[in-house]
Each structure stands twice: as C-alpha cells, then as structure tokens.
Coordinates of C-alpha atoms in Angstrom, one line a residue:
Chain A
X14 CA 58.5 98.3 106.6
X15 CA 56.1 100.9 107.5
X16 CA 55.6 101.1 111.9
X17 CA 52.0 101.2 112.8
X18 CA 50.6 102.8 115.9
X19 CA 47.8 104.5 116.9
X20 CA 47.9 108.1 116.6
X21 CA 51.0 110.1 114.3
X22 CA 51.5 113.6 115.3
X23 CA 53.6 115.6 112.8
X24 CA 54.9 118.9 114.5
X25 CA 56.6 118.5 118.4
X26 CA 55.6 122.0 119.2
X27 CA 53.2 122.9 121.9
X28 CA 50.8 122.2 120.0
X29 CA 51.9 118.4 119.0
X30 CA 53.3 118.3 122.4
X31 CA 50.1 118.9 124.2
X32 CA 48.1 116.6 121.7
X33 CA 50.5 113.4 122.6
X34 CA 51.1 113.9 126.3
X35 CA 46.6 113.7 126.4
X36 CA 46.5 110.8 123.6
X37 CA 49.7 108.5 125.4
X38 CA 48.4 109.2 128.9
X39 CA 45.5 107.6 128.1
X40 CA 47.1 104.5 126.4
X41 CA 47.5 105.3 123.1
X42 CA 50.7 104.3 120.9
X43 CA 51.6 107.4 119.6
X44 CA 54.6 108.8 116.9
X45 CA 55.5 112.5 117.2
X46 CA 57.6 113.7 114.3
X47 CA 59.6 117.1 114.0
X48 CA 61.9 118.8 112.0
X49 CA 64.5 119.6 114.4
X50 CA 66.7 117.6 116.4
X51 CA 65.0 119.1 119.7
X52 CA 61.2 118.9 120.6
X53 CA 59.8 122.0 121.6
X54 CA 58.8 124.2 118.1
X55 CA 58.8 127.8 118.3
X56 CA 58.0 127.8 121.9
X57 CA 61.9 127.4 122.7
X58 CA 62.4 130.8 122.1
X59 CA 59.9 132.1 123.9
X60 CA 60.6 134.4 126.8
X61 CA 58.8 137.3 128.5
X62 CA 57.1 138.1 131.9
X63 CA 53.7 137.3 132.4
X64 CA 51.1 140.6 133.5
X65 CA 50.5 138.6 137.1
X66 CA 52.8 136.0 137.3
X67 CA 55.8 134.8 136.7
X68 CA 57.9 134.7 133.8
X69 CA 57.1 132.5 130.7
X70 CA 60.3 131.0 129.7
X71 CA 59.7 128.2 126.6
X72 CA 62.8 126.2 127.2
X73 CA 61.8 124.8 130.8
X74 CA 58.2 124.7 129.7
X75 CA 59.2 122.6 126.4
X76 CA 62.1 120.6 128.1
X77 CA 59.4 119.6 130.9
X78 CA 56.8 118.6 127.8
X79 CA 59.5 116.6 126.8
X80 CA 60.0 114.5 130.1
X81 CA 57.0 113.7 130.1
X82 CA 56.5 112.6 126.6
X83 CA 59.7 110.3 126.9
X84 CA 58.3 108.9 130.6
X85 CA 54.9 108.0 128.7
X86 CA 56.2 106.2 125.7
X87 CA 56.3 108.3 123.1
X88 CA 58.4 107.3 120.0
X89 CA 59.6 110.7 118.5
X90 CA 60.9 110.8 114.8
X91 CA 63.5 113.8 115.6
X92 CA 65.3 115.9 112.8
X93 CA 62.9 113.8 109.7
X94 CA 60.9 115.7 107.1
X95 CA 57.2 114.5 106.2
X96 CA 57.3 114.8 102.3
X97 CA 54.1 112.8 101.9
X98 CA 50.6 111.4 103.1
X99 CA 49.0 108.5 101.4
X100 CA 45.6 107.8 102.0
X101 CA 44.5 106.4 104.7
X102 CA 47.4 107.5 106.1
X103 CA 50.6 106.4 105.7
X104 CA 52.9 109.0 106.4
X105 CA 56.4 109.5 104.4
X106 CA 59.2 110.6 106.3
X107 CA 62.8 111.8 104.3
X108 CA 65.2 108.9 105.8
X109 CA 62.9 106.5 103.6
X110 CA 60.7 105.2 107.1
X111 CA 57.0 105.2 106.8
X112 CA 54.5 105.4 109.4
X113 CA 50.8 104.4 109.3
X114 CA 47.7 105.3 111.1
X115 CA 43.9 105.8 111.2
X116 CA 44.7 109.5 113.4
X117 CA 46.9 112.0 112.2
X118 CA 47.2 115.1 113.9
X119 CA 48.3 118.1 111.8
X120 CA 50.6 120.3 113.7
X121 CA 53.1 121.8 111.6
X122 CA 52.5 125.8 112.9
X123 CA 53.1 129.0 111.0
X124 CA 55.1 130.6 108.9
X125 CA 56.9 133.8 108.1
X126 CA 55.3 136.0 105.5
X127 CA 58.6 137.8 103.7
X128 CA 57.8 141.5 102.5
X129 CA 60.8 142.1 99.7
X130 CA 61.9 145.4 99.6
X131 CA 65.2 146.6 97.1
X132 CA 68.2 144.8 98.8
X133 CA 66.1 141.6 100.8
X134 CA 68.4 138.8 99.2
X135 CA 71.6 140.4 100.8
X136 CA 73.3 138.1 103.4
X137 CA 72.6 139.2 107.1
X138 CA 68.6 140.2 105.8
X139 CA 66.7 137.3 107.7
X140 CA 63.0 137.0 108.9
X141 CA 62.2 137.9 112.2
X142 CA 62.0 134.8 113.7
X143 CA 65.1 133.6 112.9
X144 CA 66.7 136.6 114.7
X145 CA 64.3 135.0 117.9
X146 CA 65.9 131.6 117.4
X147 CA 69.1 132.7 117.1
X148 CA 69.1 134.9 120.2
X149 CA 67.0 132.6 122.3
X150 CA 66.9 129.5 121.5
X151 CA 71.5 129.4 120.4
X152 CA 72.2 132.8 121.9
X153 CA 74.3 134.2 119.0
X154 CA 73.7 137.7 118.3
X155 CA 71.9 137.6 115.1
X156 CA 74.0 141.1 114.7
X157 CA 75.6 144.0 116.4
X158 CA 73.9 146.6 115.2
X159 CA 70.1 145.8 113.8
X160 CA 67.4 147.2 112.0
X161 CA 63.5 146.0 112.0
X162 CA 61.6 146.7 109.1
X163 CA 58.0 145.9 109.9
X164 CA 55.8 146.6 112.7
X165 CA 53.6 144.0 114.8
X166 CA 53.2 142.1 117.8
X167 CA 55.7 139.6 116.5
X168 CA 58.3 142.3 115.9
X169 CA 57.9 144.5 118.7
X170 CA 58.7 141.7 120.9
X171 CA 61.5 140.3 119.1
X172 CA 62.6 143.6 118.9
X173 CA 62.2 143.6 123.0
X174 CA 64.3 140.3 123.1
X175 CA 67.1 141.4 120.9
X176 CA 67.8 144.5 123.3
X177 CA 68.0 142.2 126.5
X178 CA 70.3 139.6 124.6
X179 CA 72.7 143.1 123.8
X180 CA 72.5 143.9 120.6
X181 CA 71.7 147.2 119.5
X182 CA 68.4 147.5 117.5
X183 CA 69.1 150.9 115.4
X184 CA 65.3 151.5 115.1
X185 CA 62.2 150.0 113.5
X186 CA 60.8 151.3 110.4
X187 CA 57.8 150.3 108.2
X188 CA 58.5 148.8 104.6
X189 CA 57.7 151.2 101.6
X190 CA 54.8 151.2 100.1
X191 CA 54.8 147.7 97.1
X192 CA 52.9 144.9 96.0
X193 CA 54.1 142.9 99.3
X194 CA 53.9 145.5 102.3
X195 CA 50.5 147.3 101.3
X196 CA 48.5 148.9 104.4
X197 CA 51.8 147.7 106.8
X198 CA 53.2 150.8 105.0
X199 CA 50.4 153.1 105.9
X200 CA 51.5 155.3 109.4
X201 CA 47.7 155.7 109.8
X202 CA 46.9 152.2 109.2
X203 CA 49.4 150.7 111.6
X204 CA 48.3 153.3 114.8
X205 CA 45.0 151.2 114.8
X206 CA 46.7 148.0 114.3
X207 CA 49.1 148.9 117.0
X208 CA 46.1 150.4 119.4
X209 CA 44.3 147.2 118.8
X210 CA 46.6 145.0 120.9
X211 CA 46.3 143.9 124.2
X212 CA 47.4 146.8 126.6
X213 CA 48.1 142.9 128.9
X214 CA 50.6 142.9 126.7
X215 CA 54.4 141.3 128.1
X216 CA 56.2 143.7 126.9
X217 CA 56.9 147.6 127.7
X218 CA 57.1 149.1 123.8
X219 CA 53.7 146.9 123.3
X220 CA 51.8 147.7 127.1
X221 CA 52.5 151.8 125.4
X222 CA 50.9 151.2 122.0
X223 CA 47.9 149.6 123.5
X224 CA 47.3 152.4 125.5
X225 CA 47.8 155.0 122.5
X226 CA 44.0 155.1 121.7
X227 CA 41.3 152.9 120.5
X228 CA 39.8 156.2 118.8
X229 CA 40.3 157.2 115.2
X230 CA 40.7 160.7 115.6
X231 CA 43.0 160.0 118.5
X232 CA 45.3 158.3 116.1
X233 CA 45.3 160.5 113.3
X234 CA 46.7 162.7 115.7
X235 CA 48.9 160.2 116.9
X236 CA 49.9 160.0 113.3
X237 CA 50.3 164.1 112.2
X238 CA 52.2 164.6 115.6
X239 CA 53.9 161.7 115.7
X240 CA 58.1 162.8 116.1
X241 CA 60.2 162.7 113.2
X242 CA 63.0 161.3 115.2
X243 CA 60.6 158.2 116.3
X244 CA 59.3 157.2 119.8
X245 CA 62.1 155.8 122.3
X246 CA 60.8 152.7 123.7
X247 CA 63.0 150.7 126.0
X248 CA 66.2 152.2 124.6
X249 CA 64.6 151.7 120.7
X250 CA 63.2 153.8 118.5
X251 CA 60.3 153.3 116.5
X252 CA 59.6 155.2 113.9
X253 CA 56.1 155.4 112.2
X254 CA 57.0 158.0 109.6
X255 CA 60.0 156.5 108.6
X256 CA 60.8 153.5 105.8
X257 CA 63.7 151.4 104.3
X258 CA 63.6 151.7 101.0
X259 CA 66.8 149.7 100.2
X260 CA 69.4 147.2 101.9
X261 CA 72.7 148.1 100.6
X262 CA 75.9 146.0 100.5
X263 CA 76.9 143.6 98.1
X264 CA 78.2 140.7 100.0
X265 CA 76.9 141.5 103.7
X266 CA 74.5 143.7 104.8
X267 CA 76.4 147.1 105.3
X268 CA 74.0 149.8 105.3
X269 CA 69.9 150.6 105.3
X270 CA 68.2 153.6 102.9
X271 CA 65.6 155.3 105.2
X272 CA 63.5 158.1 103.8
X273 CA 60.7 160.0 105.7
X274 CA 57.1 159.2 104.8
X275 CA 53.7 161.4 105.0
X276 CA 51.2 160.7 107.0
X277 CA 49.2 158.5 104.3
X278 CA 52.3 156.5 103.7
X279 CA 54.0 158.5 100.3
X280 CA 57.9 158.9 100.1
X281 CA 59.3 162.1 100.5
X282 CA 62.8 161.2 99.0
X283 CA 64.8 164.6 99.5
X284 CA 64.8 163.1 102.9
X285 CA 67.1 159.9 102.5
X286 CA 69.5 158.7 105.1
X287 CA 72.0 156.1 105.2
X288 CA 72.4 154.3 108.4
X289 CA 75.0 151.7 109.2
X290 CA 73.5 147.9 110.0
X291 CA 75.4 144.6 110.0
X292 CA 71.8 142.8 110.0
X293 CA 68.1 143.5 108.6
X294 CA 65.1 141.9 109.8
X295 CA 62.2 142.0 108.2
X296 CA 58.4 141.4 110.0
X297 CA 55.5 140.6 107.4
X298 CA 53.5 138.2 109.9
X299 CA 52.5 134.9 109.9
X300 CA 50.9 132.5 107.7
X301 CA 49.5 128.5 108.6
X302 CA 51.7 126.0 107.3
X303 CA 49.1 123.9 105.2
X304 CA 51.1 121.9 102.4
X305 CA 50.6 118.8 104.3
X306 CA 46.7 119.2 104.5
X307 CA 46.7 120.0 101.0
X308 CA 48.1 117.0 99.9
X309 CA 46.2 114.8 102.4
X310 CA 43.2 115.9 100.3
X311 CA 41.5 118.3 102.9
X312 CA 39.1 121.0 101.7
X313 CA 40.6 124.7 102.1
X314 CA 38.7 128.0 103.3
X315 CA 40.0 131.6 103.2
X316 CA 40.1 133.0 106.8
X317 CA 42.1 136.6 106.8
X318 CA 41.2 136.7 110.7
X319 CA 43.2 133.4 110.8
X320 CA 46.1 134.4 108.7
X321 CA 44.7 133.2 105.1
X322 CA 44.2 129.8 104.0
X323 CA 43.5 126.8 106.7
X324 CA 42.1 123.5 106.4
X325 CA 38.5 123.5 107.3
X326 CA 37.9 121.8 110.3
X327 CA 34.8 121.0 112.9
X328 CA 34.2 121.4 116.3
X329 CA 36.0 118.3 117.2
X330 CA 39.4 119.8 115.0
X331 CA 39.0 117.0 112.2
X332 CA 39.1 118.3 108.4
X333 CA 37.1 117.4 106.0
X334 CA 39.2 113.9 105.7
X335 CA 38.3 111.2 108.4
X336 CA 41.2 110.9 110.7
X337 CA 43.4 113.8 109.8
X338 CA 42.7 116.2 112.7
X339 CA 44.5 119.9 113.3
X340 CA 45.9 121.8 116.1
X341 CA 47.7 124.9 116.9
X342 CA 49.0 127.5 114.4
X343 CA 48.1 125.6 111.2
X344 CA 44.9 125.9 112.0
X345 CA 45.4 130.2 112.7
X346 CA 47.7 132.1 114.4
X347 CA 47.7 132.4 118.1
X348 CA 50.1 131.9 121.2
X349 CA 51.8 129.0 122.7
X350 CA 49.0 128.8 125.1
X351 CA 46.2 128.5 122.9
X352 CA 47.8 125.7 120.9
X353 CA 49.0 123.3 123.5
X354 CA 45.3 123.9 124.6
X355 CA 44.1 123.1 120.7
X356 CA 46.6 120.1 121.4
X357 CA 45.0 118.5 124.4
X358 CA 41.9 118.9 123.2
X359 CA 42.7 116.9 120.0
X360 CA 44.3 114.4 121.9
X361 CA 41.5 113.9 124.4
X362 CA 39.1 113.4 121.0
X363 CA 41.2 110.5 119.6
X364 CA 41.8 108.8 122.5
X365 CA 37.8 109.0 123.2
X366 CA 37.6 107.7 119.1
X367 CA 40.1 105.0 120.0
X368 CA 37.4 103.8 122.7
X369 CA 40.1 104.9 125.4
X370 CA 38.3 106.9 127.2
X371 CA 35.5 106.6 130.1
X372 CA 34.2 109.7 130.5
X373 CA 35.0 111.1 126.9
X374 CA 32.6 113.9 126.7
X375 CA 32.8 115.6 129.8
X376 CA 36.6 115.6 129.1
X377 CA 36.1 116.9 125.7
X378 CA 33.8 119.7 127.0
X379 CA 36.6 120.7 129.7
X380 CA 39.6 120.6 126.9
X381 CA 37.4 122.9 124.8
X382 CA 36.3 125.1 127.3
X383 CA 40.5 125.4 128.1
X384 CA 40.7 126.2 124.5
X385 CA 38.6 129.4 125.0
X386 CA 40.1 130.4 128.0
X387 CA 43.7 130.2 126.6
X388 CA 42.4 132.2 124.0
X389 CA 40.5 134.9 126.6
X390 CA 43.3 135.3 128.1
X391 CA 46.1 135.4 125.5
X392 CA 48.7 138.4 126.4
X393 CA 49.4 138.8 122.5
X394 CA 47.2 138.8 119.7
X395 CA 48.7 138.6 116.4
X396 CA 44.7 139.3 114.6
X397 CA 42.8 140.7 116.6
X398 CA 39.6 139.3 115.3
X399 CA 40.6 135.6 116.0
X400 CA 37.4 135.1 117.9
X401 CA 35.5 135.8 114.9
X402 CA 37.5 133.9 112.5
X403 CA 36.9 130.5 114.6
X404 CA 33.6 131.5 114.7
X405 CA 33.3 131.9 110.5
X406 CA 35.6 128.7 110.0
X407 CA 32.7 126.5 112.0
X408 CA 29.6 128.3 110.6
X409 CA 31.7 126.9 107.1
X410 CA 31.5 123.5 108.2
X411 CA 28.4 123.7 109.1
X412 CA 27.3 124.9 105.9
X413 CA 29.1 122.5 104.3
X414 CA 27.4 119.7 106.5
X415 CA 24.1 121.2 105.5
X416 CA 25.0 120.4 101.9
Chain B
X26 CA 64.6 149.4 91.2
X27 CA 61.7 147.9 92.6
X28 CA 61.5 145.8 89.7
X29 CA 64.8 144.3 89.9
X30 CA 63.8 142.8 93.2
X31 CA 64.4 138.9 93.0
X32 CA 60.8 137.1 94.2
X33 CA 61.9 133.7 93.2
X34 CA 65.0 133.0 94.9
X35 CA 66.0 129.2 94.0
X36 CA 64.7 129.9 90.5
X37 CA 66.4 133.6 90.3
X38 CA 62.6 135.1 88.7
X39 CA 63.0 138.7 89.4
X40 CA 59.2 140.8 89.6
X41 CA 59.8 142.3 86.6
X42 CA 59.8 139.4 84.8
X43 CA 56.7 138.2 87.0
X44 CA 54.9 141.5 86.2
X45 CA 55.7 141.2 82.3
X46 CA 54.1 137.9 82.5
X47 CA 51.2 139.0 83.6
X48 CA 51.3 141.7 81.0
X49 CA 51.7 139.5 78.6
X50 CA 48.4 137.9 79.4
X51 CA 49.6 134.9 82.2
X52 CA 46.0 135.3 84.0
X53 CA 46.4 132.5 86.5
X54 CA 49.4 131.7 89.0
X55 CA 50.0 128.3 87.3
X56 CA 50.7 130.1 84.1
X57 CA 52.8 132.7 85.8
X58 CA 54.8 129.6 87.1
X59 CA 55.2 127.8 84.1
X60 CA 56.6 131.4 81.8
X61 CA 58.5 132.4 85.1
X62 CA 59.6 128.9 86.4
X63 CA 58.6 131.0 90.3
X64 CA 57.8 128.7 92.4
X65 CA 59.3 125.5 91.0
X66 CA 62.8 125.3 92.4
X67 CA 64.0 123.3 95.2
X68 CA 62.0 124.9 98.4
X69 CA 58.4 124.2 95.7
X70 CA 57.1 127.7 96.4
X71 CA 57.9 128.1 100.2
X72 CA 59.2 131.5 100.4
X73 CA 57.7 132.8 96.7
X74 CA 53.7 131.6 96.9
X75 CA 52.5 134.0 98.9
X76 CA 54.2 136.8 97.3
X77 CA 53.1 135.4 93.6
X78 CA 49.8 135.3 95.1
X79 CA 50.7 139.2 96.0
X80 CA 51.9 140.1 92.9
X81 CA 48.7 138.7 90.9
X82 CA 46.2 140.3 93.8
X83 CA 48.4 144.0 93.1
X84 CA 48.1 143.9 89.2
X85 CA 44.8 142.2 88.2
X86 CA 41.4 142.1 88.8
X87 CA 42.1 138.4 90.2
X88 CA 41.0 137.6 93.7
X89 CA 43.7 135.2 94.2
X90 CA 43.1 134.9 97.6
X91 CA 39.6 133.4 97.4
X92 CA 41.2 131.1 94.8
X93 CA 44.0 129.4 95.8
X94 CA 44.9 128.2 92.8
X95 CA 47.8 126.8 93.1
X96 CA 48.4 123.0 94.2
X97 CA 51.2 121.3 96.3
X98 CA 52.0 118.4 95.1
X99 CA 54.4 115.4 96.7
X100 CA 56.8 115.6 97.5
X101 CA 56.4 118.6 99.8
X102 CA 60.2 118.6 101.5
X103 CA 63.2 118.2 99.4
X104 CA 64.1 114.0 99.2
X105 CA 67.3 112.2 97.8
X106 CA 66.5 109.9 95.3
X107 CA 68.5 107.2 98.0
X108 CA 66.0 107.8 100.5
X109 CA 63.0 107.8 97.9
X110 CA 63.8 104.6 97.1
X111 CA 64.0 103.2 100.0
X112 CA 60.6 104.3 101.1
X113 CA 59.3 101.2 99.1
X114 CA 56.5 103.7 97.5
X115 CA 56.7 103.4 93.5
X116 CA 53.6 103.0 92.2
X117 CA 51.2 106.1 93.9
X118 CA 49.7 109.1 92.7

C-alpha cells in the first residue's frame, strides 16, 4: 500500500534535514528517507574549530536536527534504500514500502572519486571518508600507522582528524601519474590548488597552504625548493615531491612503494622506499550522487566547478521534472552549511507551492539570500570556482527556458 | 603493472582488458561495458563509472565528459527478489 504525504525527502543529511524541519514547520506531511540507521549524513563526522567561534561539532548539530524533526512530525524511513522513482512520483524503497508524492526533494550528497593506483584492492586501502566515519562518527582507529595518498581540502582535514583521534599518519603523498590521478599528480599543479583555499581555513596544515602564495612564480618556487623530506605540519608530513606507486601486502595492507617525483610530476625510480602502513587512504575528491535524478527523468549538465554531472535545476532548485527539486551536495560540492541552507530554502519553496505559506516570497528571498551567505562564508572550499559554476548552471536553464 | 590494476571490482575487469577494448575499436562506454562486463556487477557502476569515463577520456579522442553516455537504469540499489515482490510494482518501465 503505497503512504501518501506531502513532500518525500530522500537523504537525512543537512541538507534533507534543513529542507523538512522548513517544509513540517509550516504544516506539511513530510517522509525523510536515509540510508543509515541514524539521521545526520556526513555531517556526523564533522569536527573542527570555527576561525571566530566556537567549535563545529556535527554530532550535536545533527542530533539537535533530529529533535526537532521528531518534535514536528516527521515520519523518517531509517536504514531503507531508494532503488526507484516512478513518475509522478512514487518512490521505491528496498523493504518493498512505497511512498508517493507531488514534491520530492533530491538530497542524496556526494561521493568519493577512487584514484586506483597498483595495490588499491588490498584490504585496509579505503576512501578517505570512510577513515572520517570511522574515527568520528564510531571512533575506531581506521589504523595505527596511516598513509594518505592524495591531496585536498578533504584530505588535509581528515588527515588533521586522524592525528587528534591518535593514530599516526606516516605522511601524505600524491598518486603517480595514470589515467585516474592526472594533474593531482603534478607538484606544480597542486601548489595552486592548495594556495587557492581559504587561508579561513579550520584547520592548521590548510590556514599554512593558503598562505603559501596566490602567485605563480611564487609557487614554482614553492615547488623547485620544496624539501625532499616534506613539510611537517601538525606532527605530519606532507610531501609534494613524493608518490605511492604501489600498496603492497597480499592479504592486509603491509607496506607503501614511495618514489621521489620532479617537479613536473615524472618518477625518478632509483629513489624507491618502502615504508610500513597497516592502512592506505586514498583522496580523489568528490562527485554529486545523481543516479536517482537520472532515473526520475531529469535533464543532465556538465559542471567541472560543481564536481561534474548535476541535474539542471532553476532558481527555485526544481529540475527539469515538475516536483522533483534538489539540495545540497547533489547539486555540487560544498559544506554542511551551505546545504542545510540549500535545504531550507527548498523547503520554504514547497511549502509556499503547497499554498502553506503567507508571506512566501519574502521568505523565499531571505532563504536564498542565506544560501549566498553560507556560501560567502564557507571556511572550506572543495572548487574554488563554485560561485561561477552556480552561476553557469542558471544561465543553462535559462537558455534552456529560452528554447 | 599498471595494467594489472583491477577497475571493476564486482565484475573482476582489470584496465588492461578495458584498454584492449578500446583498442580493439569499443568507441563508446556502453560497448566497453558490454566486451568488459565493467560496470554491471552488483554495486551497477558505483565505484567503476567514473573511472571508465577516465579511462575512455585518457585513450581516445572522446569527450566523455560532455557525454554522459552511460544510463542508470532501475533498480539503482541492490533489491531481493522477496522485497521486489512485495513492492506490488510488476508491470513499469
């Protein structure tokens, strides 16, 4: 017997979070779906101390998010799967239950980008989230001694929260040069990614790199002077001339290959190492999860600001299928902040298309205005040309409304 | 070595085989998938997409990127045929 209601949110992150705290508070029947037996998302393993206030610690902000969702009603499908959307909409879930409603709010996040390198298959090589979750959200040492392969935001800072749960992070290195890692290999390359980042930034390794030098010529210095032995930060070195070329063990992760690399990224393999590691994690970014879009029928752009391919959606967050609406990472990668902002705002502009609301556009126009303030002041960036890529997803629906 | 990297996990494709493919004149990411198998074991294509998308972008003159060429179909999570059932769906696309 499919349950009817008025809004179903899949995805109990901040995002889906924030989008049915706005819809329920103003009357709405809304379902939230998720994955795991917990709301909350990836913001449960969030942790790290804000530039001017306090720290941001995802558990209490998520367990508060979901008082308040249980206080207004909401009915949460915990630990089901979505495996389908029929038009117009019922939505699948695994246990065999089906939910239908004219609003569906697409808030199924990001995923991790892999890069393989020889060796990525072994037991104890994971992604770097799932060294976050483990240490922060079950607080199991995801290993004793660790190495990072892949540099970014989303490393750097995992790399930060491994140190603080104890374990000891042998280094990070970049991948070797393949089909997969491309310019993340390139020393030169990843000095201007790394100077691109917000010197706002929470954490002490990223706060250094942002300061490093916006200039080219600056980091080609950075890059030719740049010590073989790496740069200690917080305890952890982090080596820009250095990749793994190889996991080695056969049933567990026992060791890493690390050889020395030039300056425009080449191998110079005389200079291989082996260096003892009971755990590998490996850093290739983030991508928006979109399958569910997809099969909902929603028309597709290419955004590289965004992290690739997103649903293409308006001003008011809809796609280009009446009723199915986006928030948060799906639509691009960003912070927690920016998606429970997304969130509200998608919530405010059903419960206003429900005829819920008295003042719907001035509450609209506030959401969205919280939307670009979130995003002004996001601490990390994982592109840093997210402005523009919202900007170029719009000017596409616009075009697309022309035609 | 490189080559003898596994891409496709659930379907054990390794990238040489994915590379020979494309040698062998494969020139979309659907044919790749059905020489290879990639892509069609039990996760559909959740850790391997991207990375076939990679692999075609690396070797050929293919934009893959701009093309997305590659559907998802339903079901998109793994179902038991119990709970399938049950869901009272047997006649949609």
């Amino acid at each position: 017997m499919p349950m009817k209601y008025d809004l179903v949110i899949i995805g109990a992150g901040p995002a889906g979070m924030g989008a049915a705290i706005i819809a329920a508070s103003h009357g709405a029947s809304v379902a939230l779906v998720d994955e795991n037996p917990v709301p909350g998302g990836k913001l449960r393993g969030q942790v790290y101390k804000e530039p001017k206030a306090n720290w941001w610690i995802g558990q209490e902000i998520a367990r508060n998010m979901e008082k308040e969702i249980k206080q207004l009603g909401v009915t949460c499908f915990l630990e089901r799967e979505v495996w389908a959307i029929y038009p117009k909409w019922k939505i699948m879930l695994n246990n065999g239950e089906q939910l239908e409603s004219d609003y569906v709010v697409l808030a199924t996040g990001a995923i991790e980008k892999p890069i393989p390198i020889p060796g990525w298959t072994t037991p104890g090589v994971m992604a770097i989230g799932a060294a976050q979750v483990m240490a922060n959200i079950h607080r199991v040492k995801p290993g004793n001694r660790v190495a990072i392969i892949g540099i970014d935001a989303l490393s750097l800072t995992i790399a930060y929260d491994l140190k603080m749960a104890g374990v000891d992070v042998v280094g990070i290195y970049l991948p070797p040069f393949n089909e997969f890692s491309l310019d993340k290999s390139n020393p030169l390359k990843m000095i201007a990614y790394l100077s691109s980042l917000s010197h706002l930034a929470p954490n002490p390794i990223l706060k250094l790199l942002g300061k490093l030098g916006k200039q080219a010529s600056v980091q080609k210095l950075g890059v030719n002077y740049y010590p073989p032995f790496g740069m200690r930060v917080w305890g952890i070195p982090l080596h820009l001339r250095k990749a793994v070329v190889q996991i080695l063990g056969d049933e567990l992760v026992e060791a890493i290959k690390v050889t020395t690399i030039d300056r425009s990224g080449e191998l110079e393999t005389k200079q291989e190492k082996r260096i003892p590691v009971d755990c590998v994690c490996i850093s290739g970014g983030l991508y928006p999860l979109v399958e569910l879009a997809n099969v909902a029928g929603c028309a597709f752009v290419y955004v590289e600001d965004l992290g690739g391919h997103i649903p293409l959606y308006s001003d008011e967050m809809e796609t280009t299928q009446s009723g199915i609406f986006v928030a948060g990472n799906s639509t691009g990668v960003e912070g927690a902040k920016v998606a429970m902002a997304q969130g509200e705002l998608v919530g405010a502009i059903i419960s206003n298309r429900l005829g819920l609301l008295k003042h719907g556009t001035e509450l609209i126009k506030q959401a969205k205005e919280k939307v670009n303030v979130a995003r002004k002041n996001a601490v990390i960036k994982f592109h840093p040309t997210i402005e523009s890529g919202r900007e170029k997803v719009l000017h596409l629906w616009n075009e697309k409304a022309v035609k | 070595m490189i080559q003898n990297m596994l891409i496709c996990r659930c379907e054990e494709v390794l990238l040489a085989d994915i590379v020979a493919s494309i040698e062998n004149g494969a020139g979309t990411l659907k044919a790749i998938k059905m020489e290879t198998r990639a892509g069609m074991g039990i996760c559909q294509g959740r850790t391997c997409r991207m990375l076939l998308e990679q692999v075609m972008d690396f070797h050929t003159d293919i934009n893959v990127q701009e093309a997305n060429n590659l559907s998802y179909n339903n079901p998109v999570r793994p179902i038991s045929l119990a709970n399938l059932s049950r869901s009272g769906k047997d006649s949609e696309p």
